[in-house]
Amino acid sequence: MNAEQELGTVKIEFATDDTSVVALVGEHDLHSRAALKATLAYAAQGRNVLVDLSSCTFVDSAIISLLLATQRTLNAQDGRCELIIPTQAGYVTRLFEITGIEGLFTVHASRAVALESVRSSQAAAAEAH
């Protein structure tokens, strides 16, 4: 395991003007919660947030709680918080399946699919207005 995986880093990318991608790399638990909370709050300012768990090897209940809180906040602002979880078996994939958490979020198998979904949904909303 390399140092990045052990420490649990967070990477943010502003994919479009209205969508950011927050990637969790390595292990995330109560110790990384404060940094992740700040990053998610920054990423969500006027944007949809896609949380990319493709390189995440561990999350605990503190992180799941934070993801749910972020989703509630964005939903109240007509925004979206969605997850990117690859289909290949791994700890995070299995955890979200077993606990039913994946049923509480829109989950995408890749970043490309997630970004296209957000674009399509925004285009549909714009046409409705």
XYZ file of C-alpha atoms in Angstrom:
129
model
C 0.000 0.000 0.000
C 1.468 3.370 -0.934
C 1.367 6.450 1.291
C -1.457 8.064 -0.667
C -3.714 5.083 -0.020
C -2.895 5.040 3.675
C -3.517 8.752 4.219
C -6.707 9.025 2.234
C -6.401 12.003 -0.057
C -9.134 14.029 -1.685
C -8.884 15.498 -5.161
C -11.263 18.050 -6.629
C -11.859 18.835 -10.280
C -14.250 21.411 -11.667
C -15.434 19.354 -14.633
C -17.863 21.993 -15.908
C -19.120 25.356 -14.678
C -21.876 23.628 -12.735
C -20.412 20.227 -11.855
C -17.452 19.301 -9.702
C -15.911 15.886 -9.151
C -14.517 15.038 -5.727
C -12.338 11.920 -5.855
C -11.561 9.978 -2.692
C -8.283 8.082 -2.905
C -7.236 5.485 -0.348
C -8.815 5.069 3.071
C -11.266 7.568 4.555
C -12.633 7.547 8.070
C -13.245 9.873 10.991
C -9.686 11.208 10.675
C -10.219 12.488 7.131
C -13.841 13.603 7.660
C -13.095 17.276 8.421
C -10.963 17.754 5.308
C -13.510 15.948 3.159
C -16.370 17.995 4.628
C -14.576 21.232 3.738
C -13.798 19.985 0.234
C -17.389 18.886 -0.399
C -18.744 22.230 0.864
C -16.376 24.109 -1.446
C -17.148 21.835 -4.395
C -20.900 22.220 -3.879
C -21.005 26.029 -4.005
C -23.479 26.485 -6.832
C -22.564 23.161 -8.400
C -23.605 19.556 -8.634
C -21.140 17.173 -7.014
C -20.028 13.808 -8.286
C -18.152 11.815 -5.640
C -15.720 9.460 -7.339
C -15.015 6.391 -5.201
C -13.103 4.527 -7.935
C -9.791 4.744 -6.060
C -11.217 4.642 -2.553
C -10.280 1.512 -0.610
C -12.170 2.120 2.644
C -14.910 4.341 4.077
C -16.564 4.204 7.459
C -19.901 5.423 8.779
C -18.557 8.961 9.344
C -17.885 9.301 5.615
C -21.200 7.732 4.613
C -22.989 10.154 6.951
C -21.126 13.061 5.366
C -22.077 11.932 1.854
C -25.736 11.690 2.877
C -25.621 15.165 4.473
C -24.063 16.596 1.304
C -26.793 14.985 -0.761
C -29.534 16.459 1.467
C -27.985 19.922 1.254
C -27.683 19.810 -2.518
C -31.175 18.387 -2.991
C -32.581 21.299 -0.961
C -30.803 23.664 -3.394
C -32.022 21.776 -6.487
C -28.526 20.357 -6.933
C -27.311 16.813 -7.235
C -24.861 14.687 -5.285
C -24.186 11.441 -7.106
C -21.618 8.702 -6.718
C -19.180 7.082 -9.098
C -18.552 3.506 -7.988
C -16.968 1.070 -10.441
C -18.705 -2.227 -10.991
C -15.633 -4.344 -10.221
C -15.841 -5.902 -6.792
C -14.046 -4.031 -4.054
C -14.613 -3.086 -0.447
C -16.474 0.152 -1.162
C -18.624 -1.390 -3.895
C -19.557 -4.290 -1.639
C -20.204 -2.051 1.392
C -22.609 0.157 -0.525
C -24.409 -2.901 -1.938
C -24.750 -4.728 1.397
C -25.886 -1.703 3.379
C -28.282 -0.483 0.714
C -26.580 2.924 0.619
C -26.300 2.706 -3.160
C -30.116 2.775 -3.265
C -30.089 6.229 -1.660
C -27.891 7.768 -4.363
C -27.744 7.825 -8.103
C -24.698 5.646 -8.784
C -22.659 5.631 -11.978
C -20.064 3.068 -13.088
C -17.688 5.676 -14.534
C -16.931 9.385 -14.520
C -17.865 9.715 -18.200
C -21.299 8.178 -17.615
C -21.853 10.380 -14.555
C -20.957 13.590 -16.377
C -23.190 12.679 -19.309
C -26.080 11.942 -16.933
C -25.748 15.353 -15.269
C -25.516 17.091 -18.677
C -28.608 15.270 -19.962
C -30.601 16.039 -16.852
C -29.676 19.731 -17.003
C -30.601 19.909 -20.686
C -33.976 18.319 -19.939
C -34.579 20.757 -17.069
C -33.666 23.727 -19.297
C -36.106 22.553 -21.977
C -38.870 22.214 -19.393
C -38.498 25.866 -18.422
